[in-house]
XYZ file of C-alpha atoms in Angstrom:
633
model
C -19.721 1.910 49.519
C -22.336 0.413 47.139
C -21.638 -2.817 45.217
C -21.664 -0.891 41.856
C -18.929 1.535 43.168
C -16.902 -1.279 44.585
C -16.830 -3.160 41.294
C -15.858 0.010 39.454
C -13.186 0.655 41.995
C -11.381 -2.700 41.517
C -8.936 -2.785 38.535
C -10.115 -5.204 35.846
C -6.815 -7.144 36.018
C -7.050 -7.536 39.821
C -10.628 -8.759 39.410
C -9.437 -11.412 36.895
C -6.701 -12.542 39.265
C -9.240 -12.778 42.160
C -11.579 -14.666 39.938
C -8.914 -17.207 38.758
C -7.719 -17.788 42.343
C -11.248 -18.283 43.492
C -11.814 -20.797 40.709
C -8.621 -22.636 41.706
C -9.729 -22.886 45.359
C -13.199 -24.011 44.138
C -11.769 -26.581 41.763
C -9.559 -28.068 44.574
C -12.465 -28.105 46.992
C -14.924 -29.818 44.428
C -12.192 -32.339 43.402
C -11.820 -33.437 47.078
C -15.607 -33.628 47.553
C -16.057 -35.799 44.513
C -13.258 -38.068 45.571
C -14.737 -38.548 49.030
C -18.191 -38.978 47.724
C -16.953 -42.250 46.206
C -16.007 -43.411 49.724
C -18.574 -42.068 52.149
C -16.863 -43.860 55.070
C -13.822 -41.557 54.838
C -13.949 -38.042 56.195
C -12.802 -35.117 54.164
C -9.785 -33.416 55.796
C -7.813 -30.241 55.015
C -4.355 -29.413 56.209
C -3.609 -25.977 57.724
C -1.488 -24.716 54.776
C -3.091 -26.890 52.082
C -5.247 -24.064 50.446
C -2.488 -21.340 50.775
C -0.077 -23.726 49.043
C -2.469 -24.577 46.298
C -3.341 -20.879 45.565
C 0.255 -19.722 45.773
C 1.559 -22.411 43.415
C -1.379 -22.118 40.997
C -1.098 -18.306 40.969
C 2.569 -18.503 40.056
C 1.743 -20.918 37.229
C -0.969 -18.525 35.971
C 1.540 -15.731 35.778
C 4.278 -17.956 34.208
C 1.917 -19.150 31.382
C 0.915 -15.571 30.615
C -2.771 -16.229 31.272
C -3.355 -12.586 32.320
C -2.084 -11.129 29.058
C -5.203 -12.282 27.198
C -8.426 -10.282 27.191
C -11.741 -11.986 28.055
C -13.513 -9.934 25.325
C -11.475 -11.864 22.607
C -11.194 -15.227 24.283
C -10.457 -17.931 21.672
C -8.884 -21.356 21.181
C -5.307 -20.150 22.029
C -6.626 -18.904 25.365
C -8.286 -22.254 26.038
C -5.098 -24.057 25.223
C -3.310 -21.752 27.645
C -5.742 -22.435 30.387
C -5.438 -26.185 29.947
C -1.695 -25.821 30.007
C -1.844 -23.789 33.202
C -4.164 -26.309 34.800
C -2.114 -29.400 34.029
C 1.170 -27.626 34.912
C -0.456 -26.371 38.158
C -1.518 -29.897 39.163
C 1.994 -31.204 38.829
C 3.510 -28.298 40.646
C 0.918 -28.587 43.454
C 1.717 -32.268 43.719
C 5.393 -31.536 44.193
C 4.766 -28.693 46.665
C 2.353 -30.752 48.871
C 4.689 -33.707 48.749
C 7.474 -31.564 50.110
C 5.069 -30.060 52.684
C 3.502 -33.170 54.277
C 4.022 -36.098 51.883
C 0.535 -35.546 50.409
C -1.106 -36.382 53.787
C -4.937 -36.118 53.279
C -4.622 -35.585 49.501
C -5.625 -38.641 47.485
C -3.891 -39.110 44.097
C -7.197 -39.084 42.283
C -7.773 -35.405 43.421
C -4.676 -34.420 41.283
C -6.385 -35.982 38.291
C -9.782 -34.314 38.837
C -8.381 -30.908 39.697
C -7.026 -29.814 36.289
C -10.189 -30.880 34.551
C -12.426 -29.014 36.956
C -10.072 -25.898 36.913
C -9.960 -25.809 33.048
C -13.795 -25.760 33.006
C -14.071 -23.209 35.721
C -11.589 -20.890 34.040
C -12.659 -21.327 30.432
C -16.458 -21.334 30.879
C -16.747 -17.777 32.281
C -14.407 -16.455 29.580
C -16.414 -17.974 26.697
C -19.770 -16.903 28.237
C -18.476 -13.387 28.559
C -17.277 -13.235 24.964
C -20.561 -14.742 23.674
C -22.593 -12.211 25.695
C -20.446 -9.361 24.266
C -20.660 -10.627 20.650
C -24.408 -11.286 20.718
C -25.912 -8.438 22.689
C -27.612 -5.590 20.895
C -26.396 -2.088 21.503
C -29.806 -0.763 22.414
C -28.368 2.118 24.479
C -27.010 3.649 21.251
C -30.065 2.840 19.223
C -27.835 1.612 16.283
C -29.294 0.069 13.190
C -27.747 -3.237 12.322
C -26.617 -3.425 8.647
C -26.946 -6.782 6.973
C -23.737 -7.302 5.042
C -22.801 -9.849 2.327
C -19.010 -10.637 2.064
C -17.653 -11.042 -1.439
C -14.806 -13.527 -1.167
C -14.793 -16.593 1.155
C -11.069 -17.033 1.269
C -8.842 -16.348 4.376
C -9.513 -12.556 4.203
C -13.253 -13.070 4.155
C -13.172 -15.584 7.014
C -11.105 -13.226 9.220
C -13.404 -10.286 8.281
C -16.528 -12.108 9.208
C -15.023 -13.186 12.534
C -13.986 -9.547 13.283
C -17.475 -8.261 12.429
C -19.006 -10.352 15.090
C -17.430 -7.935 17.598
C -19.110 -4.991 15.982
C -22.817 -4.683 16.720
C -23.399 -2.407 13.735
C -23.057 -5.290 11.218
C -24.651 -8.679 10.813
C -23.023 -10.985 8.258
C -25.640 -12.910 6.217
C -23.251 -14.890 4.118
C -20.655 -15.072 1.383
C -20.336 -15.316 -2.331
C -17.359 -16.903 -3.973
C -16.547 -18.522 -7.307
C -14.712 -21.498 -5.761
C -16.678 -24.738 -6.539
C -15.351 -26.453 -3.442
C -17.096 -23.806 -1.227
C -20.560 -24.372 -2.622
C -23.004 -25.060 0.201
C -20.233 -24.615 2.772
C -20.591 -22.685 5.939
C -17.842 -20.348 7.402
C -18.051 -19.143 10.933
C -21.721 -20.117 10.878
C -22.480 -18.137 7.667
C -23.378 -19.934 4.442
C -21.687 -19.437 1.040
C -24.734 -18.396 -0.897
C -23.473 -18.458 -4.540
C -21.015 -17.305 -7.143
C -19.803 -13.759 -7.920
C -22.104 -13.504 -10.986
C -25.082 -14.324 -8.664
C -24.222 -11.352 -6.445
C -27.111 -9.045 -7.465
C -29.662 -11.884 -7.076
C -28.241 -12.989 -3.723
C -28.053 -9.421 -2.373
C -31.710 -8.838 -3.223
C -32.964 -12.243 -1.785
C -31.009 -11.801 1.340
C -32.168 -8.167 1.956
C -28.610 -6.987 2.160
C -27.743 -3.423 3.164
C -24.034 -3.391 2.277
C -21.406 -5.397 0.395
C -17.903 -5.990 1.749
C -15.242 -6.984 -0.824
C -12.685 -9.220 0.779
C -10.329 -9.903 -2.141
C -6.935 -8.328 -1.165
C -5.089 -10.526 -3.685
C -7.417 -10.040 -6.617
C -6.068 -8.972 -9.948
C -7.194 -5.597 -11.415
C -9.369 -7.524 -13.917
C -11.085 -9.470 -11.173
C -11.567 -6.427 -9.010
C -13.163 -4.462 -11.935
C -15.590 -7.396 -12.566
C -16.602 -7.564 -8.834
C -17.068 -3.791 -8.601
C -19.201 -3.809 -11.752
C -21.396 -6.414 -10.164
C -21.601 -4.431 -6.945
C -22.681 -1.399 -9.080
C -25.592 -3.381 -10.421
C -27.063 -3.844 -6.881
C -27.143 -0.115 -6.204
C -25.986 -0.929 -2.698
C -23.024 0.753 -0.961
C -19.826 -1.329 -0.936
C -16.528 -1.291 0.770
C -13.299 -3.327 0.534
C -10.278 -4.461 2.444
C -6.757 -3.078 1.385
C -4.620 -4.726 -1.233
C -1.844 -7.037 -0.171
C 0.842 -4.694 -1.372
C -0.640 -1.865 0.657
C -0.641 -3.995 3.812
C 2.960 -5.208 3.256
C 4.127 -1.694 2.631
C 2.487 -0.497 5.899
C 0.015 1.722 4.159
C -2.987 0.001 5.544
C -4.085 -2.684 8.024
C -5.191 -6.110 6.940
C -8.954 -6.001 7.800
C -9.415 -2.180 7.647
C -12.616 -1.583 5.742
C -12.342 1.311 3.329
C -14.047 2.720 0.341
C -13.170 1.304 -3.061
C -10.747 3.758 -4.602
C -9.968 4.251 -8.258
C -6.466 2.978 -7.570
C -8.057 -0.406 -6.707
C -9.327 -0.599 -10.318
C -6.497 0.991 -12.207
C -3.634 -0.424 -10.194
C -2.093 -3.604 -11.650
C -0.941 -7.024 -10.392
C 1.955 -6.968 -8.038
C 5.311 -6.379 -9.668
C 7.888 -9.077 -9.263
C 11.201 -7.257 -8.618
C 14.900 -8.444 -8.346
C 15.337 -6.851 -4.930
C 18.781 -8.226 -4.582
C 20.016 -6.314 -7.556
C 18.175 -3.153 -6.412
C 19.733 -3.365 -2.913
C 23.239 -3.879 -4.467
C 22.586 -0.562 -6.376
C 21.336 1.405 -3.373
C 22.304 -0.137 -0.046
C 25.059 1.759 1.799
C 25.251 4.294 -1.161
C 25.106 8.025 -1.186
C 21.937 8.868 -3.230
C 20.851 12.261 -4.459
C 17.254 12.906 -5.716
C 16.216 16.111 -7.503
C 12.527 17.109 -7.315
C 12.383 15.016 -4.058
C 9.325 16.811 -2.864
C 7.164 15.968 -5.872
C 4.877 12.968 -6.393
C 7.547 10.638 -7.947
C 10.482 12.180 -6.162
C 9.029 11.850 -2.649
C 8.119 8.204 -3.266
C 11.651 7.592 -4.577
C 12.924 9.108 -1.333
C 10.874 6.747 0.775
C 11.866 3.701 -1.151
C 15.539 4.611 -1.299
C 15.490 5.160 2.531
C 13.706 1.919 3.124
C 16.386 0.070 1.077
C 19.166 1.233 3.405
C 20.903 4.073 1.569
C 23.949 5.447 3.504
C 22.856 8.988 2.925
C 20.130 10.829 1.023
C 20.367 14.306 -0.420
C 16.979 15.785 -1.495
C 17.091 18.750 -3.905
C 13.844 20.700 -4.134
C 12.977 24.258 -5.236
C 9.622 24.263 -3.325
C 10.187 25.194 0.254
C 7.013 23.616 1.449
C 7.565 20.305 -0.423
C 11.075 20.176 0.890
C 10.043 20.733 4.463
C 7.304 18.138 4.168
C 9.438 15.230 2.776
C 12.433 15.928 5.044
C 10.102 15.972 8.117
C 8.470 12.666 7.015
C 11.898 10.995 6.297
C 13.429 12.082 9.597
C 10.447 10.670 11.485
C 10.318 7.386 9.659
C 14.078 6.781 9.095
C 15.893 8.449 12.058
C 19.075 6.547 11.298
C 19.293 7.924 7.722
C 21.871 10.735 7.033
C 19.551 13.192 5.375
C 20.101 16.647 3.871
C 17.559 18.854 2.269
C 18.822 21.411 -0.348
C 16.579 24.277 -1.357
C 17.732 25.026 -4.878
C 16.771 25.028 -8.476
C 18.484 22.338 -10.660
C 19.317 24.981 -13.223
C 21.476 26.896 -10.693
C 24.895 25.777 -11.823
C 26.786 27.157 -8.748
C 24.366 25.443 -6.321
C 24.495 22.126 -8.229
C 28.260 21.991 -8.488
C 28.666 22.793 -4.835
C 26.093 20.149 -3.785
C 27.722 17.505 -5.881
C 31.258 18.481 -4.902
C 30.442 18.271 -1.160
C 28.117 15.267 -1.182
C 29.797 13.263 -3.891
C 26.590 11.151 -4.530
C 27.018 7.713 -6.087
C 23.511 7.369 -7.473
C 21.416 10.201 -8.811
C 17.658 10.264 -9.710
C 16.697 13.414 -11.698
C 12.965 13.741 -11.207
C 12.774 17.578 -11.148
C 10.822 18.810 -14.144
C 7.848 20.951 -15.164
C 5.107 18.514 -16.254
C 1.868 20.415 -17.019
C 1.343 20.145 -20.764
C -1.322 22.927 -21.439
C 0.429 25.351 -19.152
C 3.913 24.858 -20.694
C 2.532 25.059 -24.235
C 2.911 28.915 -24.125
C 5.971 28.888 -21.860
C 8.770 27.562 -24.075
C 11.543 29.390 -22.329
C 10.484 28.288 -18.808
C 9.998 24.709 -20.028
C 13.390 24.587 -21.828
C 15.269 26.245 -18.979
C 13.861 23.847 -16.423
C 13.537 20.533 -18.334
C 16.493 20.842 -20.618
C 19.088 23.138 -19.187
C 18.326 21.953 -15.621
C 18.894 18.395 -16.697
C 22.110 19.325 -18.452
C 23.373 21.145 -15.279
C 22.669 18.198 -13.092
C 24.092 15.718 -15.578
C 27.281 17.639 -16.077
C 27.809 18.003 -12.300
C 27.287 14.164 -11.940
C 29.815 13.531 -14.640
C 32.399 15.903 -13.074
C 32.318 14.219 -9.576
C 32.176 10.690 -11.050
C 28.650 9.625 -10.117
C 28.243 5.876 -10.799
C 24.620 5.948 -11.940
C 22.392 8.703 -13.161
C 18.700 8.090 -13.938
C 16.596 10.640 -15.806
C 12.901 10.372 -15.124
C 11.127 11.011 -18.462
C 7.676 10.752 -19.909
C 5.766 9.084 -22.756
C 5.111 12.544 -24.047
C 8.683 12.696 -25.196
C 7.709 10.164 -27.921
C 6.702 11.915 -31.123
C 6.216 15.106 -29.038
C 3.302 17.275 -29.947
C 3.737 19.588 -26.961
C 6.457 21.936 -25.653
C 6.722 19.775 -22.545
C 7.212 16.670 -24.440
C 9.793 18.234 -26.869
C 11.794 19.575 -24.006
C 11.827 16.126 -22.260
C 12.943 14.599 -25.484
C 15.848 16.984 -25.781
C 16.805 16.076 -22.257
C 16.694 12.367 -23.130
C 18.933 12.959 -26.192
C 21.462 14.874 -24.121
C 21.742 12.122 -21.318
C 21.817 9.336 -23.945
C 24.694 10.846 -25.814
C 26.556 12.149 -22.745
C 26.920 8.517 -21.679
C 29.612 8.032 -24.299
C 31.683 10.901 -23.008
C 31.627 9.945 -19.264
C 32.339 7.166 -16.784
C 28.866 7.728 -15.308
C 26.151 5.369 -16.485
C 23.401 7.674 -17.781
C 19.999 6.119 -18.433
C 16.456 7.293 -18.973
C 13.225 5.724 -17.686
C 10.124 6.668 -19.583
C 6.530 6.136 -18.394
C 2.974 7.598 -18.551
C 0.579 9.010 -16.051
C 0.713 8.048 -12.423
C -2.342 7.961 -10.164
C -2.737 10.844 -7.754
C 0.326 12.683 -8.914
C 0.315 16.457 -8.866
C -1.651 17.630 -11.853
C -3.182 14.225 -12.547
C -6.882 13.994 -13.626
C -7.729 11.780 -10.644
C -7.464 14.444 -7.944
C -9.107 16.899 -10.341
C -12.031 14.630 -10.866
C -12.323 14.004 -7.082
C -12.625 17.831 -6.511
C -15.204 18.140 -9.243
C -17.273 15.314 -7.881
C -17.077 16.780 -4.379
C -18.329 20.153 -5.834
C -21.210 18.340 -7.489
C -19.915 18.484 -10.975
C -19.573 18.749 -13.801
C -16.624 16.664 -14.632
C -14.597 18.067 -17.543
C -13.093 15.682 -20.125
C -11.375 16.979 -23.202
C -12.537 14.373 -25.692
C -14.819 11.229 -25.576
C -12.141 9.068 -27.053
C -9.051 10.293 -25.209
C -7.125 7.659 -23.461
C -4.105 7.447 -21.162
C -1.913 4.850 -19.539
C -1.911 4.768 -15.717
C 0.185 3.180 -13.006
C 0.517 3.684 -9.273
C 3.269 5.912 -7.892
C 4.842 3.059 -5.810
C 4.919 0.706 -8.888
C 6.421 3.426 -11.102
C 9.156 4.068 -8.528
C 9.934 0.403 -7.992
C 10.402 -0.115 -11.773
C 12.590 2.997 -11.873
C 14.811 1.457 -9.226
C 14.860 -1.849 -11.076
C 15.879 -0.003 -14.263
C 18.791 1.551 -12.431
C 19.979 -1.807 -11.338
C 19.877 -3.413 -14.856
C 21.123 -0.325 -16.932
C 24.572 -0.463 -18.439
C 24.465 3.194 -19.672
C 22.966 5.010 -22.571
C 19.560 3.138 -22.456
C 16.045 4.457 -22.600
C 13.894 2.130 -20.559
C 10.073 2.328 -21.099
C 7.785 0.807 -18.446
C 5.017 -1.540 -19.403
C 1.997 0.644 -18.645
C -0.594 -2.101 -19.302
C -3.729 -1.235 -21.295
C -4.735 2.316 -21.928
C -7.839 3.651 -20.007
C -10.412 5.937 -21.568
C -10.684 9.002 -19.508
C -14.435 9.006 -20.072
C -14.635 5.478 -18.464
C -12.348 6.705 -15.629
C -14.758 9.652 -14.921
C -17.845 7.474 -14.925
C -16.185 4.875 -12.666
C -15.132 7.621 -10.169
C -18.693 9.043 -10.129
C -20.117 5.547 -9.403
C -17.528 5.019 -6.624
C -18.721 8.261 -5.079
C -22.261 6.865 -4.949
C -23.545 9.036 -7.792
C -24.884 8.332 -11.231
C -22.941 9.525 -14.293
C -24.848 11.948 -16.446
C -27.949 12.535 -14.251
C -26.374 13.377 -10.913
C -22.861 14.275 -12.099
C -22.773 15.513 -15.649
C -19.624 14.973 -17.796
C -18.778 17.928 -20.120
C -16.387 17.529 -23.144
C -14.184 20.608 -23.489
C -12.138 19.718 -26.564
C -8.469 18.809 -26.925
C -6.066 21.381 -25.655
C -2.990 22.620 -27.552
C -0.247 19.960 -27.550
C -2.591 17.216 -26.307
C -2.834 13.807 -27.927
C -5.823 11.537 -28.177
C -3.545 8.625 -27.041
C -0.043 8.352 -25.651
C 2.920 6.424 -26.931
C 5.828 4.769 -25.171
C 8.235 4.297 -28.252
C 9.134 6.023 -31.341
C 8.755 3.974 -34.532
C 12.539 4.219 -35.102
C 13.379 3.023 -31.513
C 13.304 -0.614 -32.358
C 12.479 -1.858 -28.832
C 13.337 -5.068 -27.212
C 12.722 -6.940 -24.016
C 14.909 -6.818 -20.995
C 15.458 -9.228 -18.202
C 12.397 -7.792 -16.479
C 9.054 -8.506 -18.133
C 7.692 -4.898 -17.419
C 10.735 -2.954 -18.662
C 11.421 -2.458 -22.339
C 14.553 -1.146 -23.973
C 14.598 1.433 -26.820
C 17.427 1.363 -29.316
C 20.004 4.073 -28.988
C 19.734 6.931 -31.561
C 23.010 8.729 -31.784
C 23.287 12.440 -32.413
C 26.477 14.287 -33.369
C 28.022 15.271 -29.977
C 29.503 18.388 -31.349
C 26.308 19.451 -33.032
C 24.279 18.759 -29.962
C 26.637 20.843 -27.707
C 26.609 23.778 -30.230
C 22.801 23.758 -30.463
C 22.398 23.596 -26.691
C 24.835 26.404 -26.223
C 22.928 28.571 -28.645
C 19.612 27.649 -26.933
C 21.081 28.593 -23.528
C 22.079 31.969 -24.938
C 18.526 32.390 -26.248
C 17.117 31.604 -22.791
C 19.467 34.148 -21.265
C 18.217 37.046 -23.497
C 14.628 35.673 -23.629
C 14.752 35.180 -27.412
C 11.962 32.646 -27.895
C 12.115 32.798 -31.758
C 15.858 31.724 -31.643
C 14.883 29.081 -29.084
C 12.298 27.679 -31.339
C 14.815 27.355 -34.116
C 17.184 25.546 -31.803
C 14.455 23.063 -30.746
C 13.538 22.577 -34.445
C 17.128 21.732 -35.256
C 17.295 19.221 -32.376
C 13.929 17.755 -33.195
C 13.330 18.082 -37.013
C 10.038 16.116 -36.818
C 8.504 18.363 -34.130
C 5.826 20.624 -35.516
C 5.064 24.034 -34.018
C 1.392 24.190 -34.456
C -1.656 24.645 -32.235
C -3.221 21.436 -33.468
C -3.379 18.817 -30.637
C -2.956 15.698 -32.654
C -0.620 15.552 -35.696
C -1.717 13.624 -38.694
C 1.255 11.246 -38.854
C 1.324 9.970 -35.256
C 1.691 6.227 -34.956
C 0.486 4.504 -31.805
C 3.015 2.192 -30.382
C 2.143 0.261 -27.263
C 4.291 -1.948 -25.015
C 3.756 -5.627 -25.578
C 4.787 -8.838 -23.893
C 6.543 -10.234 -26.992
C 8.938 -8.772 -29.400
C 7.621 -7.032 -32.462
C 9.611 -5.738 -35.411
C 9.169 -2.041 -36.385
C 10.926 -2.510 -39.691
């Protein structure tokens, strides 16, 4: 058998054990030689079982200290400390074993002092040499081109990233840029801090950089936008590490390099939540979520399950969406009592049966039609699902004594200009006024667009960019509020914990974003140039569409709550008897498909709502959430 085949035949762990025992024997032999070199008149002697005892004791110590759990490829300071510990402990154990064997006959005490020093050097040296060789060799066999990378951010994440990149022969770190004055002229892992963020284009050009790596997981959205805009100026490809909240939530690994996504630029600072109050609302409770297979509903399911709900009932009318979310929940939360109900929320018999059998304590009603242009000519379908479906679920909740009912609404219900917004506003009115006639706490949570939700412009733009364009935007000045799905769901849960009943909560959506700017940024993130490579086409506002969204009606004098990102709209009472009569008449119109009568009922419920094809009414007032109280009087 050739030497090459012999080496390949031996298991790597066995080879390491043989190496370490050989080094132990060598260290013992050299220690005795050095000792007797000081006294040449004395003769070196070895007892019969001296070496076997040394190797047996030291081998047991190696195993006890866990030396073989480490990998030479990633040898580091903790491994060297482990080696030193094993060497010193082994010397003490060998001393005791040889003392019991022959009272240390032929073993001078100085040998026991030299032995651990020699052993630590003989064990640590090969490991560090092997790692250095692995880190520094060029992968010529694969003919890979080494990319020179500049790391943006010299904090902990940047330092760890630079260290990890030393193991990847495809990249060569040339340095860092960072705004911290204390780091000016510093060196991290042998790589210099070259300058500040605003010097990024200049530094990238001077250092002949091929790629930029953004290592700012804790950066605010404003900081991230600034850094990305500087990266855009360089015309170099750039990547980033995941945000801290994504790492904590298990959606990404800490040093996983990924493309910069639009969520990194539109997402906002981490939300501070009162998790104790949220857990008190959900832990060990029976929870029911309608529309549980949708964008918001499915994320609510995940968070509710994560917070330790006793049981979860998911109501969904889409067979595929229900299958997908229940499979995911069963895999991730095997201890959760889970039931998937395939049903439409407007099915009174199904809803009353589900509520009577499950007796949920907390209900999140997320089921709704949401596509504004599509619903503009579908009044009956919109009213039947968004209003009558809400009434059916709310009535069933009241009958079985549900403790908390949360209606997921939309900013399009404020000064509605669309059929979808009008129907959601009627649903809000019903839940708000039903609260006074039930023991259940009914509340509404209102917010704007969520990133990557079904029907959102973000996945639409991605598809259009992938197809080579053009990107279609309705109007150059149209703007929308955006938040991430997880953040929206967390604030919904927080609202449920602070609501007393009858409230309409509006989430602070931050600053509105122009859709034109969003499109241009997504084109740049895809490595294309807006206008020349991917054109943007303006198609005109669609029926029922606003130039800008609102979160409060001018008459809903809003106030702050105990949470900085949740605002409270004033309750606007409606005659309960009149509301019931109009909804009864509307339900009859739905049954006979009388859309003219249905229009009259909606007009009676919402006197200010105008049935016109114009997208933007003349008297709309823009109200935005603020961080301080403002008077609407």
